[in-house]
Amino acid sequence: MRPRISSEWWQVAGNPDLGGYATAEQEPVDFAVWQAADGTWQLWSC
């Protein structure tokens, strides 16, 4: 099995509000996609 797009695209992650530590260059740097024990696909980003 492998994931497939079944609807419109949507954003998984965005830039977090880091307050005084935020810069114009910040961006999400890592992500993972996996299938859970119940068969659903999970998305994670940081």
Coordinates of N, CA and C in Angstrom, one line a residue:
M1 N 0.8 -1.2 0.0 CA 0.0 0.0 0.0 C 0.9 1.2 0.0
R2 N 0.3 2.3 -0.6 CA 1.0 3.6 -0.5 C -0.1 4.7 -0.5
P3 N 0.3 5.8 0.1 CA -0.7 6.9 0.2 C -1.0 7.5 -1.2
R4 N -2.2 8.0 -1.4 CA -2.6 8.7 -2.6 C -3.4 9.9 -2.3
I5 N -3.4 10.9 -3.1 CA -4.2 12.1 -2.9 C -5.7 11.8 -3.3
S6 N -6.6 12.0 -2.4 CA -8.0 11.7 -2.7 C -8.9 12.9 -2.6
S7 N -8.3 14.1 -2.4 CA -9.1 15.3 -2.4 C -8.1 16.5 -2.8
E8 N -8.6 17.7 -2.6 CA -7.8 18.8 -2.9 C -6.5 18.8 -2.0
W9 N -5.4 19.4 -2.5 CA -4.2 19.6 -1.7 C -4.5 20.5 -0.5
W10 N -3.8 20.3 0.6 CA -3.9 21.2 1.7 C -2.5 21.2 2.4
Q11 N -2.2 22.3 3.1 CA -0.9 22.6 3.7 C -0.8 21.7 5.0
V12 N 0.3 21.0 5.1 CA 0.5 20.2 6.3 C 1.2 21.0 7.4
A13 N 2.1 21.9 7.1 CA 2.8 22.6 8.1 C 3.1 24.0 7.6
G14 N 3.3 24.9 8.5 CA 3.6 26.3 8.2 C 4.7 26.8 9.2
N15 N 5.0 28.1 9.1 CA 6.0 28.7 10.0 C 5.3 28.9 11.3
P16 N 5.9 28.4 12.4 CA 5.4 28.7 13.7 C 5.6 30.1 14.2
D17 N 4.8 30.6 15.1 CA 5.1 31.9 15.7 C 6.1 31.7 16.8
L18 N 7.3 32.2 16.5 CA 8.5 32.0 17.4 C 8.8 33.3 18.2
G19 N 7.8 34.3 18.1 CA 8.0 35.6 18.8 C 9.3 36.3 18.3
G20 N 10.1 36.7 19.3 CA 11.3 37.4 19.0 C 12.4 36.6 18.3
Y21 N 12.2 35.3 18.3 CA 13.2 34.4 17.6 C 12.9 34.2 16.1
A22 N 11.7 34.7 15.7 CA 11.3 34.5 14.3 C 12.2 35.3 13.3
T23 N 12.4 34.7 12.1 CA 13.1 35.4 11.1 C 12.4 35.1 9.8
A24 N 12.8 35.9 8.7 CA 12.2 35.7 7.4 C 12.7 34.4 6.8
E25 N 13.8 33.9 7.3 CA 14.4 32.6 6.7 C 13.9 31.4 7.3
Q26 N 13.1 31.4 8.4 CA 12.7 30.2 9.1 C 11.7 29.4 8.2
E27 N 11.7 28.1 8.3 CA 10.8 27.2 7.6 C 10.8 25.9 8.3
P28 N 9.7 25.1 8.0 CA 9.7 23.7 8.6 C 10.9 22.9 8.0
V29 N 11.5 22.1 8.8 CA 12.7 21.4 8.3 C 12.6 19.9 8.2
D30 N 11.5 19.3 8.8 CA 11.4 17.8 8.7 C 9.9 17.4 8.7
F31 N 9.7 16.3 8.2 CA 8.3 15.7 8.1 C 8.4 14.2 8.1
A32 N 7.3 13.6 8.4 CA 7.1 12.2 8.2 C 5.7 11.8 7.9
V33 N 5.6 10.7 7.1 CA 4.3 10.2 6.7 C 4.3 8.7 7.1
W34 N 3.3 8.2 7.8 CA 3.3 6.7 8.1 C 1.9 6.2 8.2
Q35 N 1.8 4.9 8.1 CA 0.4 4.3 8.2 C 0.3 3.8 9.6
A36 N -0.7 4.2 10.3 CA -1.0 3.8 11.7 C -1.6 2.4 11.7
A37 N -1.6 1.8 12.9 CA -2.2 0.5 13.1 C -3.6 0.3 12.6
D38 N -4.4 1.4 12.7 CA -5.8 1.4 12.2 C -5.9 1.6 10.7
G39 N -4.8 1.7 10.0 CA -4.9 1.9 8.6 C -4.9 3.3 8.1
T40 N -5.1 4.3 8.9 CA -5.1 5.7 8.5 C -3.7 6.2 8.3
W41 N -3.5 7.2 7.4 CA -2.2 7.8 7.2 C -2.0 9.0 8.1
Q42 N -0.9 9.1 8.7 CA -0.5 10.1 9.7 C 0.5 11.0 9.1
L43 N 0.4 12.3 9.3 CA 1.3 13.3 8.9 C 1.9 14.1 10.1
W44 N 3.2 14.4 10.0 CA 3.8 15.1 11.1 C 4.9 16.0 10.6
S45 N 5.0 17.2 11.1 CA 6.0 18.1 10.7 C 6.6 18.9 11.8
C46 N 7.8 19.4 11.7 CA 8.4 20.3 12.7 C 9.3 21.3 12.0

